[in-house]
PDB file of C-alpha atoms in Angstrom:
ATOM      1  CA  UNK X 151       0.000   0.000   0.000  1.00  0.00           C
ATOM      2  CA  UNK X 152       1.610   3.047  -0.878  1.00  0.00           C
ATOM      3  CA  UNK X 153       1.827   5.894   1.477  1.00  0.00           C
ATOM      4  CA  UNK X 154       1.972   9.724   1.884  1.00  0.00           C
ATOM      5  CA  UNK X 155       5.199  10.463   0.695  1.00  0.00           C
ATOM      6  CA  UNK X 156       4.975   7.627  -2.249  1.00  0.00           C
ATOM      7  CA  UNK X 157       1.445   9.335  -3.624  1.00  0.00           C
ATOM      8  CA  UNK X 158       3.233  12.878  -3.677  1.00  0.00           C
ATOM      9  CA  UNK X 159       6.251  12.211  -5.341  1.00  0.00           C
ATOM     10  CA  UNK X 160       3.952   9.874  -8.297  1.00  0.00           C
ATOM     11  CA  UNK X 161       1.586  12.708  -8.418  1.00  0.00           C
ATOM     12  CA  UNK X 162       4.198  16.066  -8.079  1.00  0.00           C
ATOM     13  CA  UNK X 163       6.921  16.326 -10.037  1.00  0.00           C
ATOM     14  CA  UNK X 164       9.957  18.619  -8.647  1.00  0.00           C
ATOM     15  CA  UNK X 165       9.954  21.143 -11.275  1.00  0.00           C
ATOM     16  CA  UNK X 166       6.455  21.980 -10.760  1.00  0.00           C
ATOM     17  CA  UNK X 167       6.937  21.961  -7.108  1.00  0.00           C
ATOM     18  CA  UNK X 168      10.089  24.258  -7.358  1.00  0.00           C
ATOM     19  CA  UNK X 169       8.259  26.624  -9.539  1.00  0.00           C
ATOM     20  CA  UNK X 170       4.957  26.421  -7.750  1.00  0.00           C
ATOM     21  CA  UNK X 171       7.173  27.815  -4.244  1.00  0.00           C
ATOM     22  CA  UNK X 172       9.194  30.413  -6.274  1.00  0.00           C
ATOM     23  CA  UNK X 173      12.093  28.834  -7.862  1.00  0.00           C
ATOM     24  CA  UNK X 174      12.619  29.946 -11.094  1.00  0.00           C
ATOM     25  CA  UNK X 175      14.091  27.080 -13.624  1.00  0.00           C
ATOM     26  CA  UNK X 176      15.646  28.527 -17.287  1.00  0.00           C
ATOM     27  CA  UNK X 177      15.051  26.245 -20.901  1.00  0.00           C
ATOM     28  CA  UNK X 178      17.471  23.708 -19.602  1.00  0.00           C
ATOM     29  CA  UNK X 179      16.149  22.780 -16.300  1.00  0.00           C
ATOM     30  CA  UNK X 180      18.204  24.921 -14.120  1.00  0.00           C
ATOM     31  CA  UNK X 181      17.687  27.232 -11.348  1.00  0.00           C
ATOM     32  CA  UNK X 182      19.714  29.182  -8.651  1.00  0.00           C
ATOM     33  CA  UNK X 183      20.031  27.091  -5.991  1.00  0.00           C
ATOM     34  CA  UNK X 184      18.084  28.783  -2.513  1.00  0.00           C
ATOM     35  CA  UNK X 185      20.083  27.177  -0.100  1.00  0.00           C
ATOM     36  CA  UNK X 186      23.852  28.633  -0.661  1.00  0.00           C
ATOM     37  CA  UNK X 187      24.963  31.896  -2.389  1.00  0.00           C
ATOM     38  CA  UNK X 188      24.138  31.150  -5.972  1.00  0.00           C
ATOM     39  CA  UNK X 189      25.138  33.722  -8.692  1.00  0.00           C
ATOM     40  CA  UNK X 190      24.475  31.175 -11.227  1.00  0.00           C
ATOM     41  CA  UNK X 191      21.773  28.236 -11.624  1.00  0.00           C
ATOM     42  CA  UNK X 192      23.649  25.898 -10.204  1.00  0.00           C
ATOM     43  CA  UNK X 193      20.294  23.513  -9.154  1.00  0.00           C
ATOM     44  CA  UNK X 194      19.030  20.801 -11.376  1.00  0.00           C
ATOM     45  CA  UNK X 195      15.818  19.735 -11.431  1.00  0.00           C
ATOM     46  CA  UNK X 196      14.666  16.516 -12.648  1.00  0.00           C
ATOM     47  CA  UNK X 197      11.167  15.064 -12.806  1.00  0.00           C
ATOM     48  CA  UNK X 198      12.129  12.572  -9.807  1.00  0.00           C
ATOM     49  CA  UNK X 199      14.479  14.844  -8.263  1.00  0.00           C
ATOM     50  CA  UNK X 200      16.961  17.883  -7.513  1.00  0.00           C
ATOM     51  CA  UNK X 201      20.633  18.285  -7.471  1.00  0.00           C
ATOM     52  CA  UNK X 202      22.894  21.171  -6.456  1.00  0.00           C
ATOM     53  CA  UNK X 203      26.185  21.122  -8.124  1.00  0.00           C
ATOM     54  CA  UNK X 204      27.681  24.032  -5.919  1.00  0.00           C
ATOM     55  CA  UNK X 205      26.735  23.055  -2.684  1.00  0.00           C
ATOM     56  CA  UNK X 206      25.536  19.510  -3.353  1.00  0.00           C
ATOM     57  CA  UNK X 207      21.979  19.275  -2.129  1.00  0.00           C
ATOM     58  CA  UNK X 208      19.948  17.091  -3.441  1.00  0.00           C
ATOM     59  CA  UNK X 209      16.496  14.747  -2.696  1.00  0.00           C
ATOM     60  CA  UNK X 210      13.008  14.519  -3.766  1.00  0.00           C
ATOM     61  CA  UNK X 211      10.226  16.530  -4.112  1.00  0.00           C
ATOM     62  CA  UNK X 212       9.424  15.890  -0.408  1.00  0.00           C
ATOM     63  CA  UNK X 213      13.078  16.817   0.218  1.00  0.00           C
ATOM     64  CA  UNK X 214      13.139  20.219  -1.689  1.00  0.00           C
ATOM     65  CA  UNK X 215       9.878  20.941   0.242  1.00  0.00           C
ATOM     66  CA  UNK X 216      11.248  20.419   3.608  1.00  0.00           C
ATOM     67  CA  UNK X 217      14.443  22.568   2.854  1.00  0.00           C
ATOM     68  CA  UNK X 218      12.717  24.879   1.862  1.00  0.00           C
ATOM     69  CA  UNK X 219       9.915  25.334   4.625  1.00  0.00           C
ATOM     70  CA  UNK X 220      12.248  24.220   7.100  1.00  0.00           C
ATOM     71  CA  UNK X 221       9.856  21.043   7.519  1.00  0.00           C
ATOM     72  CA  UNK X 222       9.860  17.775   8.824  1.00  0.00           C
ATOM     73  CA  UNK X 223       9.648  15.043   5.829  1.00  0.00           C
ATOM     74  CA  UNK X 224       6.543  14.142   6.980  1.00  0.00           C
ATOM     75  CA  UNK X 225       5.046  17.787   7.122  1.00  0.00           C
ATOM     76  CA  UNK X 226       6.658  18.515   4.053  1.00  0.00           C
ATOM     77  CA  UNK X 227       4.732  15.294   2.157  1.00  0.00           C
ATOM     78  CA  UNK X 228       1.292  17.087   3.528  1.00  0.00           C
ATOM     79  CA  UNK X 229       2.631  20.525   2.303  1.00  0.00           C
ATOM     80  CA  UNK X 230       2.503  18.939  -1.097  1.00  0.00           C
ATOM     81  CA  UNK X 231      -0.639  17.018  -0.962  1.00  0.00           C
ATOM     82  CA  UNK X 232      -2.452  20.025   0.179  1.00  0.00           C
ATOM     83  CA  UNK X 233      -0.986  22.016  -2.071  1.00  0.00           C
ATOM     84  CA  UNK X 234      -1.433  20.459  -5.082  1.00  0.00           C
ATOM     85  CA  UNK X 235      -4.566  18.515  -3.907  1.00  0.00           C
ATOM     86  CA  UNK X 236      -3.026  14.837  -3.826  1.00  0.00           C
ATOM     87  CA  UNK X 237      -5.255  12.266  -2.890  1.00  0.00           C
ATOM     88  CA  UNK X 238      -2.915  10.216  -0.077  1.00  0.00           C
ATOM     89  CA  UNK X 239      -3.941   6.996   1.895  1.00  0.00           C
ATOM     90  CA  UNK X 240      -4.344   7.556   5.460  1.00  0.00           C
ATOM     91  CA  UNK X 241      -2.154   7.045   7.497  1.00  0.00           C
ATOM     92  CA  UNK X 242      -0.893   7.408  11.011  1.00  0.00           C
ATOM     93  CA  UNK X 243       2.400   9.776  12.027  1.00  0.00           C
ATOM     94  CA  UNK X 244       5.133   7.935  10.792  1.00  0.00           C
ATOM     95  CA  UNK X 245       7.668   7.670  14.346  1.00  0.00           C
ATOM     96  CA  UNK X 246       5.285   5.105  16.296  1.00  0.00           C
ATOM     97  CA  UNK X 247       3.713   8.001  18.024  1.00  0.00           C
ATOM     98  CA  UNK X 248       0.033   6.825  17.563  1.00  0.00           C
ATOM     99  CA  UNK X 249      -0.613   6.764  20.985  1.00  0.00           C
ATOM    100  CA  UNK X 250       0.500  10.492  21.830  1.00  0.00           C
ATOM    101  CA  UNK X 251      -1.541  11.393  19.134  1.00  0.00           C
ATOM    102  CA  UNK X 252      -4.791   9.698  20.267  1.00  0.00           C
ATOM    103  CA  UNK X 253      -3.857  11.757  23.310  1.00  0.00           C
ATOM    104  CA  UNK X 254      -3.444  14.573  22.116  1.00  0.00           C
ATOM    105  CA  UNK X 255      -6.414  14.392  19.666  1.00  0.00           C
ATOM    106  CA  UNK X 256      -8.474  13.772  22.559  1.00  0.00           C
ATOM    107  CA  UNK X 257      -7.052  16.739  24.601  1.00  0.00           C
ATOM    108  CA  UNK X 258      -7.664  19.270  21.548  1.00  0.00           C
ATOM    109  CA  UNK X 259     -10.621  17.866  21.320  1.00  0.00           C
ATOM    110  CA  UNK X 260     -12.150  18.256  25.209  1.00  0.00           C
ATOM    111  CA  UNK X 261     -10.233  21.894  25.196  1.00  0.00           C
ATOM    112  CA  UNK X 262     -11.842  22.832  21.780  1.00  0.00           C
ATOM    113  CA  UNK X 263     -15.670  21.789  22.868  1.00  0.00           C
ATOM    114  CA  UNK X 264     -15.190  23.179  26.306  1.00  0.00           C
ATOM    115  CA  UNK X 265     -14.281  26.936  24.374  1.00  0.00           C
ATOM    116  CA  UNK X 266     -17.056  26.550  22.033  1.00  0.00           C
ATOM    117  CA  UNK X 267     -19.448  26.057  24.796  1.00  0.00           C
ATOM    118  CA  UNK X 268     -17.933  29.299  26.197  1.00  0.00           C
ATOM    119  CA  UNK X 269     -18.264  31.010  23.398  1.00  0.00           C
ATOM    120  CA  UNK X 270     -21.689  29.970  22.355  1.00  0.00           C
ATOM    121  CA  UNK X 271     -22.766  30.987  26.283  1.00  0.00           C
ATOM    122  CA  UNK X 272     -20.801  34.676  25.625  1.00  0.00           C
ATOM    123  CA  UNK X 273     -22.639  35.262  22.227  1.00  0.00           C
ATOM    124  CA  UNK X 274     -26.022  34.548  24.107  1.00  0.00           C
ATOM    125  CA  UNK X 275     -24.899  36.073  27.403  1.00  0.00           C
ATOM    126  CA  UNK X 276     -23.130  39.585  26.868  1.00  0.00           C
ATOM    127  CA  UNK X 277     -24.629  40.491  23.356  1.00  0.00           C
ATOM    128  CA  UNK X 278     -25.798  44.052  23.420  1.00  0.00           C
ATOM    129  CA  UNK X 279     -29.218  45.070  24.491  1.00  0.00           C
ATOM    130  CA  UNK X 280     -28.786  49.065  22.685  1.00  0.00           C
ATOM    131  CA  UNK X 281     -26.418  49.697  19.725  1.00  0.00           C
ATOM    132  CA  UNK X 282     -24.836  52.561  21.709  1.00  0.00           C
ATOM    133  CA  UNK X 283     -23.284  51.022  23.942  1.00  0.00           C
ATOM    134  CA  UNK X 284     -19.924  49.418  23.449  1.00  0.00           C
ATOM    135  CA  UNK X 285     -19.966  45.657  23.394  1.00  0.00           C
ATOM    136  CA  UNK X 286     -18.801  43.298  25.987  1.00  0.00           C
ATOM    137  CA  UNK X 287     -15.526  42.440  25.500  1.00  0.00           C
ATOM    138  CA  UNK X 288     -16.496  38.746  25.522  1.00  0.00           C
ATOM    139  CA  UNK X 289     -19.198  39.302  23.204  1.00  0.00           C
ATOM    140  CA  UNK X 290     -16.874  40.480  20.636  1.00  0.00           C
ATOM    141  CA  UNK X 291     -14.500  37.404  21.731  1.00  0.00           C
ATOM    142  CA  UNK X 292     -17.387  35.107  20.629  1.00  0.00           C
ATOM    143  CA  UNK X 293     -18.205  36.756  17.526  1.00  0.00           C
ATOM    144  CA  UNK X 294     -14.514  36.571  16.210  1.00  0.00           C
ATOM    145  CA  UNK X 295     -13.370  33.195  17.698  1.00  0.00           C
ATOM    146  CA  UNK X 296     -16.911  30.699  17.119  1.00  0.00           C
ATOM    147  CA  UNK X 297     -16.356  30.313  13.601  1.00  0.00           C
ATOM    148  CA  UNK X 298     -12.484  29.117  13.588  1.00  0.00           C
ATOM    149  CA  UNK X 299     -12.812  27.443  16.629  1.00  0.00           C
ATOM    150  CA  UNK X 300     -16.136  25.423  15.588  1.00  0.00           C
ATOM    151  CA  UNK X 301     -13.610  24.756  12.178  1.00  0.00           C
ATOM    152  CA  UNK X 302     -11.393  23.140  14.290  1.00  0.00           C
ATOM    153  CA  UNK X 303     -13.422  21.121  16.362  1.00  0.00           C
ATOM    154  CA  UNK X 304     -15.129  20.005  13.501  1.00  0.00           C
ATOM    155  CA  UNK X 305     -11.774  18.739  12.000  1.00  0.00           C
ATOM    156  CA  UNK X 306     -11.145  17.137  14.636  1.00  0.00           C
ATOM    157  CA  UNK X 307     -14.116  15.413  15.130  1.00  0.00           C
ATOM    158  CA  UNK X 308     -15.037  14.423  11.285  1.00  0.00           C
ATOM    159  CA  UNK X 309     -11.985  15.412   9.134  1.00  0.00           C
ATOM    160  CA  UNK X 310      -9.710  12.761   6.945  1.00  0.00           C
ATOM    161  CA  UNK X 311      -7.304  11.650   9.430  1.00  0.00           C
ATOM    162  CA  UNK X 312      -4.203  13.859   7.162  1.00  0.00           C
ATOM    163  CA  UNK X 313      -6.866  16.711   8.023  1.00  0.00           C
ATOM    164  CA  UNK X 314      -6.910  15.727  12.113  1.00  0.00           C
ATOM    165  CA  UNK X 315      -3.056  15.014  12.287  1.00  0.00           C
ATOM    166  CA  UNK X 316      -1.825  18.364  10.675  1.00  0.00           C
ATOM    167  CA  UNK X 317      -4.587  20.295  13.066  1.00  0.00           C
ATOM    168  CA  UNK X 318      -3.446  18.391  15.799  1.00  0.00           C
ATOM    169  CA  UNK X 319       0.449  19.438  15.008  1.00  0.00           C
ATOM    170  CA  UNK X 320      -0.856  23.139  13.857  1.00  0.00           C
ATOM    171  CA  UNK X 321      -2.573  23.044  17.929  1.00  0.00           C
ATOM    172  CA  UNK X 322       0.223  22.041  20.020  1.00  0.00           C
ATOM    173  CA  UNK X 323       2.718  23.617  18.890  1.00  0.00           C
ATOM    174  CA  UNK X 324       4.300  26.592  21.003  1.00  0.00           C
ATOM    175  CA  UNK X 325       2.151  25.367  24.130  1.00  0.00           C
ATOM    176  CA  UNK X 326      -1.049  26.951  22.339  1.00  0.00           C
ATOM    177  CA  UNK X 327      -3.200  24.072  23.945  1.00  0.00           C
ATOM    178  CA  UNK X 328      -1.472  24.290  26.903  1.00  0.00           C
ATOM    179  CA  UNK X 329      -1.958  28.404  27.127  1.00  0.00           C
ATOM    180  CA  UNK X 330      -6.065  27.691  25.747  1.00  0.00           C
ATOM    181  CA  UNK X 331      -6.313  24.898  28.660  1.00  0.00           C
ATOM    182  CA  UNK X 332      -5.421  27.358  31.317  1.00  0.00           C
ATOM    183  CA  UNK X 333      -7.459  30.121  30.213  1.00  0.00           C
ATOM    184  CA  UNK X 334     -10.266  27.782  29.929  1.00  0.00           C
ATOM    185  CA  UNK X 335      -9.769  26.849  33.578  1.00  0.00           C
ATOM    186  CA  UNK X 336      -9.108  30.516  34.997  1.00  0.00           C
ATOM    187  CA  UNK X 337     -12.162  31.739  33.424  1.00  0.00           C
ATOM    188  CA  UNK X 338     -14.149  28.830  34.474  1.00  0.00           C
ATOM    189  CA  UNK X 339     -13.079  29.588  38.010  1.00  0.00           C
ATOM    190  CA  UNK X 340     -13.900  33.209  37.737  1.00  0.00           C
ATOM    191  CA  UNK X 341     -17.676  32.307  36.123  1.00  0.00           C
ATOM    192  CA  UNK X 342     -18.123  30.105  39.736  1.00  0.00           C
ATOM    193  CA  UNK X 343     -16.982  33.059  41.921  1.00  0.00           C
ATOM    194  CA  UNK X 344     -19.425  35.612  39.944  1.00  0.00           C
ATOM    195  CA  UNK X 345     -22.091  33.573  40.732  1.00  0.00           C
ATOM    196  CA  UNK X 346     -21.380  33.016  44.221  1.00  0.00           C
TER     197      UNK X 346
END
């Protein structure tokens, strides 16, 4: 069964790839290479692949993509599929790390529904009675955050699993769950108190 990274290098050949993210190839194939100094094209690039004859890098299309995103492969293979709209089996992160993700699918998950919830009881809450007065400050919270956030959850929840994985990565990176979590739980602790 092929995989992500087999389905985008069939479907996306380097030169479109490289010309698609802003490398510029002449009649013969050759382009100035992004990751040295290059005065001259110095970068080949084949259908299957890419060469650099002045500082020698070389790889696939999943390779060229990582360089130059400063990806992972594996991030750099969804780049491309979303990119260029490659159908690709599903499949689990490739390092073993199934388990962390159903963890931390179900984390994003419980912190995403819990906000919603918030926000839906905000909208409802704090929405203006007269025009002329300025809105609530968590009204205006609700009306800008409901739609991404419901987007997210609803990724989560229903999306392919490429879809889940990469909004999985996309939330827990730079402790963004971990800064939403604690929000979540000082607010919920201030909402108790008010109502005391």
């Amino acid at each position: 069964m092929a995989n992500i990274f087999d389905a985008v290098k069939e479907a996306v050949p380097v030169p479109l790839a490289a010309e698609r993210y802003g490398l510029q190839a002449n009649h013969s194939g050759m382009a100035r290479c992004p990751f040295h100094d290059d005065h001259t094209p110095s970068l080949k690039l084949n259908e299957d692949y890419f060469y650099c004859f002045g500082c020698g890098a070389g790889g696939s299309v999943v390779d060229l993509t990582a360089r130059l995103f400063d990806l992972r492969p594996y991030e750099a293979a969804g780049k491309l599929a979303a990119d260029f709209s490659v159908d690709v089996p599903a499949t689990a992160p490739p390092d073993g790390s199934l388990n962390r993700f159903r963890t931390d699918l179900l984390r994003c998950q419980t912190v995403l529904d819990e906000y919603l919830n918030l926000l839906l009881r905000w909208k409802s809450r704090y929405r203006p009675r007269d025009e002329t007065i300025d809105p609530d400050e968590r009204y205006v919270e609700a009306c800008q955050m409901l739609e991404p956030i419901d987007f997210m959850a609803s990724e989560l929840a229903a999306g392919t699993l490429e879809h889940r994985i990469r909004t999985v990565e996309r939330l827990m990176t730079d402790g963004k769950m971990d800064q939403l979590e604690e929000r979540l739980h000082r607010l919920s602790r201030e909402e108790i108190a008010n109502e005391d």
